[in-house]
Amino acid sequence: HLLMEETAMTELPETFGKLLNLMILKMAKKPDGQLAQSTETIDPVINVEREAESILLPPSFSKLISLEEFDARAWKISGQLPDNFEKLTSLKILNLSHNDFFSLPSSMSGLSVLRELFLSSCSKLKALPPLPSSLLNINASNCIALESIHSLSNLTCLQDLNLANCGKLVDVPGIECLKSLRRLHMVGCSSCAEAVRKIDKVLSLSLSLIVSLW
């Protein structure tokens, strides 16, 4: 286990992929808004410097085949995640919230044991690729640039789907097939009329489903 939350580190070395037995990696930072509040009376320059940072994960990261939990909130990860992300075959929890990447690799569907995916406040993310059928929880709230989602029809185990404030999203393909869904959050999805028309079918699948709309 490597726990390095709230450190000043801004990048991982290429040799990081040699940690073949690493199972849990937590390196979350405070999002910019929280950072600004905590540094306001100490050194306001810190937040300016942080705003200019942007990083990519090293190519060797995909060698972490034992990794089960990865928390990289607010690390300013930019660009595109490595295409060989599916090599992280043990990954169960993935938290990439508050980052700057614009797309996820199509190989995400290869993460066959992934249970929880957190992408909230990834303001540049435009699309969700095919996702693994093992998912129980997806949080993509406040992804203000999100325009499209690949069909979710294979996610028959999904219990919690949060798409709140994804204002550019126009449809959620396959939402009517989510037989295990228990919580659906779509507040602020005013353009998603097509998905709303399908919600009646979702409601008929479970009397305990909690739906949060605008």
PDB file of N, CA, C and O in Angstrom, residues 30-71:
ATOM      1  N   LYS A  30      -6.438  18.044  -2.701  1.00  0.00           N
ATOM      2  CA  LYS A  30      -7.648  18.835  -2.591  1.00  0.00           C
ATOM      3  C   LYS A  30      -7.951  19.484  -3.931  1.00  0.00           C
ATOM      4  O   LYS A  30      -7.039  19.987  -4.599  1.00  0.00           O
ATOM      5  N   PRO A  31      -9.223  19.492  -4.364  1.00  0.00           N
ATOM      6  CA  PRO A  31      -9.591  20.230  -5.581  1.00  0.00           C
ATOM      7  C   PRO A  31      -9.230  21.703  -5.448  1.00  0.00           C
ATOM      8  O   PRO A  31      -9.068  22.218  -4.340  1.00  0.00           O
ATOM      9  N   ASP A  32      -9.130  22.400  -6.577  1.00  0.00           N
ATOM     10  CA  ASP A  32      -8.669  23.787  -6.588  1.00  0.00           C
ATOM     11  C   ASP A  32      -9.445  24.693  -5.643  1.00  0.00           C
ATOM     12  O   ASP A  32      -8.878  25.523  -4.961  1.00  0.00           O
ATOM     13  N   GLY A  33     -10.771  24.529  -5.599  1.00  0.00           N
ATOM     14  CA  GLY A  33     -11.580  25.383  -4.741  1.00  0.00           C
ATOM     15  C   GLY A  33     -11.225  25.221  -3.282  1.00  0.00           C
ATOM     16  O   GLY A  33     -11.048  26.194  -2.550  1.00  0.00           O
ATOM     17  N   GLN A  34     -11.063  23.970  -2.841  1.00  0.00           N
ATOM     18  CA  GLN A  34     -10.696  23.713  -1.458  1.00  0.00           C
ATOM     19  C   GLN A  34      -9.278  24.160  -1.179  1.00  0.00           C
ATOM     20  O   GLN A  34      -8.968  24.666  -0.112  1.00  0.00           O
ATOM     21  N   LEU A  35      -8.390  23.987  -2.170  1.00  0.00           N
ATOM     22  CA  LEU A  35      -7.004  24.389  -1.992  1.00  0.00           C
ATOM     23  C   LEU A  35      -6.915  25.892  -1.808  1.00  0.00           C
ATOM     24  O   LEU A  35      -6.164  26.392  -0.981  1.00  0.00           O
ATOM     25  N   ALA A  36      -7.714  26.628  -2.578  1.00  0.00           N
ATOM     26  CA  ALA A  36      -7.684  28.080  -2.476  1.00  0.00           C
ATOM     27  C   ALA A  36      -8.096  28.535  -1.083  1.00  0.00           C
ATOM     28  O   ALA A  36      -7.514  29.451  -0.514  1.00  0.00           O
ATOM     29  N   GLN A  37      -9.104  27.873  -0.503  1.00  0.00           N
ATOM     30  CA  GLN A  37      -9.556  28.237   0.831  1.00  0.00           C
ATOM     31  C   GLN A  37      -8.502  27.937   1.870  1.00  0.00           C
ATOM     32  O   GLN A  37      -8.264  28.718   2.779  1.00  0.00           O
ATOM     33  N   SER A  38      -7.824  26.796   1.741  1.00  0.00           N
ATOM     34  CA  SER A  38      -6.862  26.396   2.758  1.00  0.00           C
ATOM     35  C   SER A  38      -5.562  27.177   2.684  1.00  0.00           C
ATOM     36  O   SER A  38      -4.809  27.232   3.643  1.00  0.00           O
ATOM     37  N   THR A  39      -5.251  27.777   1.515  1.00  0.00           N
ATOM     38  CA  THR A  39      -3.996  28.509   1.368  1.00  0.00           C
ATOM     39  C   THR A  39      -4.203  30.008   1.326  1.00  0.00           C
ATOM     40  O   THR A  39      -3.247  30.767   1.230  1.00  0.00           O
ATOM     41  N   GLU A  40      -5.444  30.452   1.435  1.00  0.00           N
ATOM     42  CA  GLU A  40      -5.753  31.871   1.265  1.00  0.00           C
ATOM     43  C   GLU A  40      -5.009  32.750   2.252  1.00  0.00           C
ATOM     44  O   GLU A  40      -4.520  33.815   1.894  1.00  0.00           O
ATOM     45  N   THR A  41      -4.877  32.311   3.492  1.00  0.00           N
ATOM     46  CA  THR A  41      -4.223  33.132   4.501  1.00  0.00           C
ATOM     47  C   THR A  41      -2.753  32.787   4.673  1.00  0.00           C
ATOM     48  O   THR A  41      -2.071  33.339   5.519  1.00  0.00           O
ATOM     49  N   ILE A  42      -2.264  31.818   3.850  1.00  0.00           N
ATOM     50  CA  ILE A  42      -0.874  31.397   4.010  1.00  0.00           C
ATOM     51  C   ILE A  42      -0.009  31.893   2.859  1.00  0.00           C
ATOM     52  O   ILE A  42       0.917  32.662   3.042  1.00  0.00           O
ATOM     53  N   ASP A  43      -0.322  31.476   1.673  1.00  0.00           N
ATOM     54  CA  ASP A  43       0.475  31.872   0.516  1.00  0.00           C
ATOM     55  C   ASP A  43      -0.373  31.760  -0.740  1.00  0.00           C
ATOM     56  O   ASP A  43      -0.460  30.695  -1.335  1.00  0.00           O
ATOM     57  N   PRO A  44      -1.015  32.821  -1.187  1.00  0.00           N
ATOM     58  CA  PRO A  44      -1.901  32.761  -2.346  1.00  0.00           C
ATOM     59  C   PRO A  44      -1.190  32.387  -3.631  1.00  0.00           C
ATOM     60  O   PRO A  44      -1.802  32.002  -4.598  1.00  0.00           O
ATOM     61  N   VAL A  45       0.153  32.467  -3.676  1.00  0.00           N
ATOM     62  CA  VAL A  45       0.900  32.134  -4.882  1.00  0.00           C
ATOM     63  C   VAL A  45       0.849  30.629  -5.148  1.00  0.00           C
ATOM     64  O   VAL A  45       0.919  30.176  -6.274  1.00  0.00           O
ATOM     65  N   ILE A  46       0.704  29.840  -4.089  1.00  0.00           N
ATOM     66  CA  ILE A  46       0.697  28.386  -4.233  1.00  0.00           C
ATOM     67  C   ILE A  46      -0.380  27.939  -5.190  1.00  0.00           C
ATOM     68  O   ILE A  46      -0.163  27.114  -6.070  1.00  0.00           O
ATOM     69  N   ASN A  47      -1.560  28.515  -5.073  1.00  0.00           N
ATOM     70  CA  ASN A  47      -2.675  28.119  -5.921  1.00  0.00           C
ATOM     71  C   ASN A  47      -2.446  28.521  -7.372  1.00  0.00           C
ATOM     72  O   ASN A  47      -2.845  27.822  -8.287  1.00  0.00           O
ATOM     73  N   VAL A  48      -1.785  29.636  -7.608  1.00  0.00           N
ATOM     74  CA  VAL A  48      -1.469  30.074  -8.964  1.00  0.00           C
ATOM     75  C   VAL A  48      -0.526  29.079  -9.623  1.00  0.00           C
ATOM     76  O   VAL A  48      -0.688  28.691 -10.780  1.00  0.00           O
ATOM     77  N   GLU A  49       0.479  28.630  -8.859  1.00  0.00           N
ATOM     78  CA  GLU A  49       1.423  27.659  -9.403  1.00  0.00           C
ATOM     79  C   GLU A  49       0.714  26.342  -9.698  1.00  0.00           C
ATOM     80  O   GLU A  49       0.946  25.713 -10.715  1.00  0.00           O
ATOM     81  N   ARG A  50      -0.164  25.925  -8.803  1.00  0.00           N
ATOM     82  CA  ARG A  50      -0.879  24.670  -8.978  1.00  0.00           C
ATOM     83  C   ARG A  50      -1.749  24.702 -10.223  1.00  0.00           C
ATOM     84  O   ARG A  50      -1.912  23.716 -10.922  1.00  0.00           O
ATOM     85  N   GLU A  51      -2.317  25.860 -10.535  1.00  0.00           N
ATOM     86  CA  GLU A  51      -3.197  25.994 -11.685  1.00  0.00           C
ATOM     87  C   GLU A  51      -2.457  25.726 -12.982  1.00  0.00           C
ATOM     88  O   GLU A  51      -3.023  25.266 -13.957  1.00  0.00           O
ATOM     89  N   ALA A  52      -1.133  26.016 -12.986  1.00  0.00           N
ATOM     90  CA  ALA A  52      -0.359  25.881 -14.215  1.00  0.00           C
ATOM     91  C   ALA A  52       0.127  24.453 -14.446  1.00  0.00           C
ATOM     92  O   ALA A  52       0.612  24.125 -15.515  1.00  0.00           O
ATOM     93  N   GLU A  53       0.040  23.588 -13.417  1.00  0.00           N
ATOM     94  CA  GLU A  53       0.540  22.237 -13.533  1.00  0.00           C
ATOM     95  C   GLU A  53      -0.399  21.349 -14.350  1.00  0.00           C
ATOM     96  O   GLU A  53      -1.599  21.505 -14.315  1.00  0.00           O
ATOM     97  N   SER A  54       0.173  20.423 -15.090  1.00  0.00           N
ATOM     98  CA  SER A  54      -0.615  19.382 -15.741  1.00  0.00           C
ATOM     99  C   SER A  54       0.314  18.199 -15.978  1.00  0.00           C
ATOM    100  O   SER A  54       1.478  18.378 -16.327  1.00  0.00           O
ATOM    101  N   ILE A  55      -0.163  16.994 -15.766  1.00  0.00           N
ATOM    102  CA  ILE A  55       0.712  15.834 -15.865  1.00  0.00           C
ATOM    103  C   ILE A  55       0.035  14.707 -16.638  1.00  0.00           C
ATOM    104  O   ILE A  55      -1.174  14.709 -16.850  1.00  0.00           O
ATOM    105  N   LEU A  56       0.847  13.778 -17.034  1.00  0.00           N
ATOM    106  CA  LEU A  56       0.390  12.536 -17.644  1.00  0.00           C
ATOM    107  C   LEU A  56       0.899  11.374 -16.786  1.00  0.00           C
ATOM    108  O   LEU A  56       1.954  11.481 -16.162  1.00  0.00           O
ATOM    109  N   LEU A  57       0.154  10.283 -16.744  1.00  0.00           N
ATOM    110  CA  LEU A  57       0.664   9.099 -16.068  1.00  0.00           C
ATOM    111  C   LEU A  57       1.782   8.493 -16.904  1.00  0.00           C
ATOM    112  O   LEU A  57       1.691   8.455 -18.131  1.00  0.00           O
ATOM    113  N   PRO A  58       2.858   8.003 -16.287  1.00  0.00           N
ATOM    114  CA  PRO A  58       3.952   7.400 -17.060  1.00  0.00           C
ATOM    115  C   PRO A  58       3.478   6.125 -17.752  1.00  0.00           C
ATOM    116  O   PRO A  58       2.600   5.423 -17.234  1.00  0.00           O
ATOM    117  N   PRO A  59       4.028   5.808 -18.919  1.00  0.00           N
ATOM    118  CA  PRO A  59       3.621   4.600 -19.644  1.00  0.00           C
ATOM    119  C   PRO A  59       3.734   3.328 -18.808  1.00  0.00           C
ATOM    120  O   PRO A  59       2.944   2.389 -18.977  1.00  0.00           O
ATOM    121  N   SER A  60       4.699   3.299 -17.892  1.00  0.00           N
ATOM    122  CA  SER A  60       4.908   2.093 -17.085  1.00  0.00           C
ATOM    123  C   SER A  60       3.794   1.853 -16.086  1.00  0.00           C
ATOM    124  O   SER A  60       3.730   0.783 -15.467  1.00  0.00           O
ATOM    125  N   PHE A  61       2.879   2.814 -15.925  1.00  0.00           N
ATOM    126  CA  PHE A  61       1.813   2.680 -14.935  1.00  0.00           C
ATOM    127  C   PHE A  61       0.963   1.444 -15.204  1.00  0.00           C
ATOM    128  O   PHE A  61       0.450   0.809 -14.275  1.00  0.00           O
ATOM    129  N   SER A  62       0.820   1.085 -16.451  1.00  0.00           N
ATOM    130  CA  SER A  62      -0.021  -0.062 -16.817  1.00  0.00           C
ATOM    131  C   SER A  62       0.579  -1.396 -16.383  1.00  0.00           C
ATOM    132  O   SER A  62      -0.066  -2.437 -16.506  1.00  0.00           O
ATOM    133  N   LYS A  63       1.795  -1.381 -15.847  1.00  0.00           N
ATOM    134  CA  LYS A  63       2.423  -2.609 -15.376  1.00  0.00           C
ATOM    135  C   LYS A  63       2.000  -2.972 -13.954  1.00  0.00           C
ATOM    136  O   LYS A  63       2.375  -4.038 -13.444  1.00  0.00           O
ATOM    137  N   LEU A  64       1.209  -2.110 -13.328  1.00  0.00           N
ATOM    138  CA  LEU A  64       0.798  -2.349 -11.941  1.00  0.00           C
ATOM    139  C   LEU A  64      -0.354  -3.352 -11.914  1.00  0.00           C
ATOM    140  O   LEU A  64      -1.499  -3.033 -11.573  1.00  0.00           O
ATOM    141  N   ILE A  65      -0.063  -4.583 -12.239  1.00  0.00           N
ATOM    142  CA  ILE A  65      -1.106  -5.591 -12.450  1.00  0.00           C
ATOM    143  C   ILE A  65      -1.756  -6.051 -11.147  1.00  0.00           C
ATOM    144  O   ILE A  65      -2.789  -6.734 -11.177  1.00  0.00           O
ATOM    145  N   SER A  66      -1.192  -5.699  -9.996  1.00  0.00           N
ATOM    146  CA  SER A  66      -1.781  -6.071  -8.711  1.00  0.00           C
ATOM    147  C   SER A  66      -2.632  -4.961  -8.120  1.00  0.00           C
ATOM    148  O   SER A  66      -3.272  -5.159  -7.082  1.00  0.00           O
ATOM    149  N   LEU A  67      -2.667  -3.797  -8.781  1.00  0.00           N
ATOM    150  CA  LEU A  67      -3.352  -2.634  -8.236  1.00  0.00           C
ATOM    151  C   LEU A  67      -4.861  -2.861  -8.166  1.00  0.00           C
ATOM    152  O   LEU A  67      -5.498  -3.164  -9.167  1.00  0.00           O
ATOM    153  N   GLU A  68      -5.442  -2.703  -6.964  1.00  0.00           N
ATOM    154  CA  GLU A  68      -6.879  -2.892  -6.755  1.00  0.00           C
ATOM    155  C   GLU A  68      -7.614  -1.575  -6.538  1.00  0.00           C
ATOM    156  O   GLU A  68      -8.790  -1.470  -6.875  1.00  0.00           O
ATOM    157  N   GLU A  69      -6.934  -0.587  -5.965  1.00  0.00           N
ATOM    158  CA  GLU A  69      -7.567   0.706  -5.716  1.00  0.00           C
ATOM    159  C   GLU A  69      -6.612   1.829  -6.092  1.00  0.00           C
ATOM    160  O   GLU A  69      -5.466   1.840  -5.660  1.00  0.00           O
ATOM    161  N   PHE A  70      -7.106   2.765  -6.906  1.00  0.00           N
ATOM    162  CA  PHE A  70      -6.298   3.898  -7.369  1.00  0.00           C
ATOM    163  C   PHE A  70      -7.097   5.174  -7.193  1.00  0.00           C
ATOM    164  O   PHE A  70      -8.148   5.349  -7.797  1.00  0.00           O
ATOM    165  N   ASP A  71      -6.603   6.057  -6.335  1.00  0.00           N
ATOM    166  CA  ASP A  71      -7.265   7.334  -6.061  1.00  0.00           C
ATOM    167  C   ASP A  71      -6.318   8.463  -6.449  1.00  0.00           C
ATOM    168  O   ASP A  71      -5.303   8.686  -5.787  1.00  0.00           O
TER     169      ASP A  71
END
